[in-house]
Short mmCIF file of C-alpha atoms in Angstrom, two decimals:
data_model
loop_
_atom_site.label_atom_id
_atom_site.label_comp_id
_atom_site.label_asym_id
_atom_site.label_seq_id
_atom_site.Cartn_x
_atom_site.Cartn_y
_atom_site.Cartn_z
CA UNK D 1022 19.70 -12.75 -2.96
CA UNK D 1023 19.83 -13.87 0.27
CA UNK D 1024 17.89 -17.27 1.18
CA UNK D 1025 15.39 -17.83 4.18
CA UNK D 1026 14.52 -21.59 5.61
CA UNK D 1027 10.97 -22.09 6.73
CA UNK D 1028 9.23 -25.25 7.41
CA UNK D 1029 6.85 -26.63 4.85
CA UNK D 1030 3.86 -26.94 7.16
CA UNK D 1031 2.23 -25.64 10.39
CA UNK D 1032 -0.55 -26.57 12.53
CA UNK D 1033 -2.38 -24.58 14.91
CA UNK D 1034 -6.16 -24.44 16.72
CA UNK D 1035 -8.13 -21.40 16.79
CA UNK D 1036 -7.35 -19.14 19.44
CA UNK D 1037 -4.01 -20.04 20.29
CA UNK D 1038 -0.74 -18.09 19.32
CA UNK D 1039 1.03 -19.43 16.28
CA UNK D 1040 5.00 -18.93 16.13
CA UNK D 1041 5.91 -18.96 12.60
CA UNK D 1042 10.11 -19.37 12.32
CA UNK D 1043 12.50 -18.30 9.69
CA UNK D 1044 16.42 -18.58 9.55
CA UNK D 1045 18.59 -16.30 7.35
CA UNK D 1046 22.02 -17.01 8.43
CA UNK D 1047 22.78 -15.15 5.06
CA UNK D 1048 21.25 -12.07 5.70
CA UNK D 1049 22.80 -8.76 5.06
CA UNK D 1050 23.32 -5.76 7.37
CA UNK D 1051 20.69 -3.70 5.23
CA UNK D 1052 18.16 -6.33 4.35
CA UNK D 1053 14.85 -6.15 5.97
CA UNK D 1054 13.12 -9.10 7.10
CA UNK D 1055 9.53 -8.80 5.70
CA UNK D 1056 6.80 -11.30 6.22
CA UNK D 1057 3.50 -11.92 3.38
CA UNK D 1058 0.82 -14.37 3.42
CA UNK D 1059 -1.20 -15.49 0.62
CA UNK D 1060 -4.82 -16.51 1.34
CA UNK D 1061 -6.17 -18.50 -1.50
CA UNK D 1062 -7.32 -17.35 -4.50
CA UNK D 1063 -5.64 -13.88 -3.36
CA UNK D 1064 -2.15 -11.58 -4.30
CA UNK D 1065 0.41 -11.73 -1.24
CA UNK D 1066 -0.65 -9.55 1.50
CA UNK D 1067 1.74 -7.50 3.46
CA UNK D 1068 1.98 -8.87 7.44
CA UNK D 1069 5.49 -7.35 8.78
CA UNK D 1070 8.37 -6.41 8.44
CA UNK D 1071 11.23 -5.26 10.41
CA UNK D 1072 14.99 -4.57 10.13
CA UNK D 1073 16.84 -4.91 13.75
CA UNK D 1074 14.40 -4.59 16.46
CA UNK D 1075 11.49 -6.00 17.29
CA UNK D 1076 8.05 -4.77 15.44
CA UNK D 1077 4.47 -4.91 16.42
CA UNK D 1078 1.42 -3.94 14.40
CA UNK D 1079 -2.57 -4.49 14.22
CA UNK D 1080 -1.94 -8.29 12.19
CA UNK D 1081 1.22 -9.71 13.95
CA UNK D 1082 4.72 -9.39 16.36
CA UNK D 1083 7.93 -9.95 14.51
CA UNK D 1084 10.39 -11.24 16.90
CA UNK D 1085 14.24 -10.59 15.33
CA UNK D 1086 17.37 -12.60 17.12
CA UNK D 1087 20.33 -10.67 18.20
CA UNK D 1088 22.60 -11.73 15.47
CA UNK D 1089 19.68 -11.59 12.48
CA UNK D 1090 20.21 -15.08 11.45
CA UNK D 1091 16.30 -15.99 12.63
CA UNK D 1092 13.11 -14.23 13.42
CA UNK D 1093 9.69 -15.61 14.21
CA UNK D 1094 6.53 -14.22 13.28
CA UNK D 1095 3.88 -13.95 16.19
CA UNK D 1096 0.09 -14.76 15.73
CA UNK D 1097 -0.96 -13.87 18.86
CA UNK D 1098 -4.74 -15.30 18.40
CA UNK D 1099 -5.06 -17.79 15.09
CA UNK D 1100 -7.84 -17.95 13.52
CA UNK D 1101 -9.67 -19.25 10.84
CA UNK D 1102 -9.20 -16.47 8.13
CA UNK D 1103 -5.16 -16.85 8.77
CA UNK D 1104 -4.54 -20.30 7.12
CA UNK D 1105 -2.53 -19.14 4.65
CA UNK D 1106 0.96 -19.44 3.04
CA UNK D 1107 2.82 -17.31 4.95
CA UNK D 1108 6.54 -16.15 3.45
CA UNK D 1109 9.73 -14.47 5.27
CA UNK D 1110 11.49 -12.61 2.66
CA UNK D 1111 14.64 -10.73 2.89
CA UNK D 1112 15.06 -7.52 1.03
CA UNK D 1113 16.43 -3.79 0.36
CA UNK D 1114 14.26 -1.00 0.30
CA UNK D 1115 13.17 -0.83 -3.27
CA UNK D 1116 13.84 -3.86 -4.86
CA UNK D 1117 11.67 -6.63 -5.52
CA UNK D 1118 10.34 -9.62 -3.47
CA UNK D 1119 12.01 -12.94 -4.29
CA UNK D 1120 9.52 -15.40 -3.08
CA UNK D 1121 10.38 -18.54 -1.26
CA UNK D 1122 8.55 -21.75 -0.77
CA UNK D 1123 6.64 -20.27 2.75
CA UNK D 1124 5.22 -22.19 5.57
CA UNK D 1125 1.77 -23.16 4.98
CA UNK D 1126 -0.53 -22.28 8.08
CA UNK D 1127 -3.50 -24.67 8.43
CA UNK D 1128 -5.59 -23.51 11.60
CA UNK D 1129 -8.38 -26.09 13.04
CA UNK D 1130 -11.82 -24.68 15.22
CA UNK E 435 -1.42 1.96 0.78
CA UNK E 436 -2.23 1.00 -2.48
CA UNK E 437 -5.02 -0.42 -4.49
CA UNK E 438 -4.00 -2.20 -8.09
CA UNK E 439 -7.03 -3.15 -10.29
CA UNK E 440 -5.76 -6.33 -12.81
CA UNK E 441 -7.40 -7.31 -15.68
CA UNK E 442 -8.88 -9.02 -16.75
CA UNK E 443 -9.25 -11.73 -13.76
CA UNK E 444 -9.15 -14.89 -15.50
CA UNK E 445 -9.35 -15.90 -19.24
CA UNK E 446 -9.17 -19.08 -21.32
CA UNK E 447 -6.94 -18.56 -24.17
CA UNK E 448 -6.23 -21.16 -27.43
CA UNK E 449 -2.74 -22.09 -27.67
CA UNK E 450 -1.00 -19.76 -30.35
CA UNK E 451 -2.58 -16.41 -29.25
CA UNK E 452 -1.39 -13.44 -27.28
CA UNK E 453 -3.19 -11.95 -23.75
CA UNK E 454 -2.68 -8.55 -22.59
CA UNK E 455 -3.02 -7.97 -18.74
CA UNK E 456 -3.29 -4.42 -17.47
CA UNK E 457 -2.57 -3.38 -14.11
CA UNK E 458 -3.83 0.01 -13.09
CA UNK E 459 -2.44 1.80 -9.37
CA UNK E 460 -4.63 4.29 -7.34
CA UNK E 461 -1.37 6.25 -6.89
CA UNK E 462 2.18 7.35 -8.57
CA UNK E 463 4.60 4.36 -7.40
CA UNK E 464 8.13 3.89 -8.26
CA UNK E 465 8.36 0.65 -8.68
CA UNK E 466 6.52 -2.35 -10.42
CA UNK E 467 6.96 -5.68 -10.85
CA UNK E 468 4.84 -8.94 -12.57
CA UNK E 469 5.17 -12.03 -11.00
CA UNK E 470 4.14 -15.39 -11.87
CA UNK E 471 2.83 -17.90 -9.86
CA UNK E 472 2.29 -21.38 -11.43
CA UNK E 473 -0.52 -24.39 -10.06
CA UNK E 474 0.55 -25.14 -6.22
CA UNK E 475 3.79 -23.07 -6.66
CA UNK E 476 5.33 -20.16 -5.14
CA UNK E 477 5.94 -16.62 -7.03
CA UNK E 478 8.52 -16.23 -9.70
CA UNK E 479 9.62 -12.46 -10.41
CA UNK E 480 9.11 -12.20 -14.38
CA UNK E 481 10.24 -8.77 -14.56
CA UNK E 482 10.32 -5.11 -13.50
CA UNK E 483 8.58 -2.73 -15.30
CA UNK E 484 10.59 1.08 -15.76
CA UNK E 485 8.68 4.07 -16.78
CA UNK E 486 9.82 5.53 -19.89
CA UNK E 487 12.50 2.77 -20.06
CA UNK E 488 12.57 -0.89 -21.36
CA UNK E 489 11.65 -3.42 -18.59
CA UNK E 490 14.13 -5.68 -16.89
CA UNK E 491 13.47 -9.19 -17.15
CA UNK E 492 14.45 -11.76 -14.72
CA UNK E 493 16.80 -14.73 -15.98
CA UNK E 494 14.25 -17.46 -17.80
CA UNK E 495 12.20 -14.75 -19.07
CA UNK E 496 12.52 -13.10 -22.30
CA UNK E 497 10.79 -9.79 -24.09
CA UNK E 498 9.60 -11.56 -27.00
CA UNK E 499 7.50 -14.01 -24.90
CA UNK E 500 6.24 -11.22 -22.10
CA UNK E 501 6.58 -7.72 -23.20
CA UNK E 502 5.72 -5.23 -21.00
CA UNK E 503 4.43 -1.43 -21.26
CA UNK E 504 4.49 1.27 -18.73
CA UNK E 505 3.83 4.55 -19.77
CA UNK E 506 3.03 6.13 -16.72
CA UNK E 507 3.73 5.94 -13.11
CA UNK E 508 0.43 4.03 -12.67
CA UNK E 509 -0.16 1.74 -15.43
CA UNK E 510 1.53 -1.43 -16.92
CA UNK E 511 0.68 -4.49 -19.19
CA UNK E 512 2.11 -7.95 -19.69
CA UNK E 513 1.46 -9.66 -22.82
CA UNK E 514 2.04 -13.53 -22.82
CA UNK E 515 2.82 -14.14 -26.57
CA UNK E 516 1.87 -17.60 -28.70
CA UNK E 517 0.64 -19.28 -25.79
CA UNK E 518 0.79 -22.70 -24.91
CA UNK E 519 -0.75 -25.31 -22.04
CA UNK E 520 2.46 -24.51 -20.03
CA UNK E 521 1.99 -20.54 -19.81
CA UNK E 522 -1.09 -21.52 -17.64
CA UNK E 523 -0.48 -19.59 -14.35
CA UNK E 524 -1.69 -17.03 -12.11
CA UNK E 525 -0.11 -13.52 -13.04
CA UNK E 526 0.16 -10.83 -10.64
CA UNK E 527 1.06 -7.26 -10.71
CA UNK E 528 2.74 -5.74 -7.44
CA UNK E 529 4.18 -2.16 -6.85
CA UNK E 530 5.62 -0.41 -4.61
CA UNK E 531 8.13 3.32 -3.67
CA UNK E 532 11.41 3.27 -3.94
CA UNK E 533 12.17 4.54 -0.23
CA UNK E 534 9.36 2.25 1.02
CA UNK E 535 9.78 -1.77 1.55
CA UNK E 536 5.90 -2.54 1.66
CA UNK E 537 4.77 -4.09 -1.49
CA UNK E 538 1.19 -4.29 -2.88
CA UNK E 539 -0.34 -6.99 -4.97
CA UNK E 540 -3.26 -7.52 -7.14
CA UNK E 541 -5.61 -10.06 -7.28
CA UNK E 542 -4.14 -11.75 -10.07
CA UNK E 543 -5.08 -12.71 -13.72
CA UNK E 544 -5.67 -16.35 -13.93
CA UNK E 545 -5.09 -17.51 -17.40
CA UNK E 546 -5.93 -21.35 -18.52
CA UNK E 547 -4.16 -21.97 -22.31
CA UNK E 548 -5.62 -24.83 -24.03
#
């Protein structure tokens, strides 16, 4: 499977836009880039995902690079309730999520 | 979407016995999967479960020690066999379609051995 970097640890205050990076300078021309975060005490939760072009929904923005080797995912207001572990994952449609170590979000009022 | 019930939701278990997890969909999925995720770790994939079919088990993990049942499209178990302190984890169940790359997860079955 192909492997995705992600720092350890992130900081952020409430209210301000968190950019959460990734690199997967492995990454295949029909894996998806998918983004979960894991609240505690709670299963993964789906966030994102996206293949080639940038993706917006209700939760997040996933910005892609040209070449696929990085993408960052976009909080465009932290707060509180989105400290969390938050994972990039690549994968196919229908196989299963190989976890990573994630980025751990802490978010301060 | 999807909504999984797991159960039970935690359990303390003596070393030497056997647990049984169920995980129950709201809908007909394609695909599930049990994870593990041990104290201040990330998920491990323990296997995929196939309808009608024996599961596939990830390397590390063996049927003896966590069979698995489906016999539908929206039901599974996981039994952790002869437990000891070191099969103390979080479980999960997750599922999702074969054409779709959104995955679901339960809550999770904590289990304490001792």
């Amino acid at each position: 499977d192909a492997k995705t970097t992600q720092p350890n640890s992130m900081e952020s205050n409430e209210e301000e836009p968190v950019h959460l990076p990734c690199n997967h300078s492995t990454i295949s021309g029909t894996d998806y880039i998918h983004w979960y975060r894991q609240l505690p005490s709670q299963g993964p939760e789906y966030v994102i995902h996206g293949l080639t072009s940038n993706v917006n929904n209700r939760m997040a923005s996933l910005a892609i690079a040209e070449d696929r080797k990085s993408s960052t995912l976009i909080l465009h207001r932290a707060t509180l309730r989105d400290a969390a572990v938050y994972y990039c994952i690549l994968s196919q449609a229908g196989t299963a999520l190989i976890f990573g170590k994630g980025t751990t979000l802490s978010v301060s009022s | 979407s999807a909504v999984i019930s797991q159960k039970p939701s935690r359990d303390i278990c003596q070393r030497g016995t056997s647990l049984t997890i169920q995980c129950q969909v709201d809908s007909q999925v394609t695909m599930m999967f049990w994870y593990r995720q041990q104290p201040g770790q990330s998920l491990t994939l323990i296997a995929t479960a196939n309808q009608g079919s024996e599961a596939t088990y990830e390397s590390g993990f063996v049927i003896d020690k966590f069979p698995i049942s489906r016999p539908n499209l929206t039901f599974s178990t996981l039994t952790v066999s002869n437990m000891s302190p070191e099969d103390s984890s979080i479980y999960l169940c997750s599922v999702g379609r074969a054409m779709n790359t959104e995955a679901f997860f339960g809550q999770g079955t904590r289990l304490t051995v001792v």
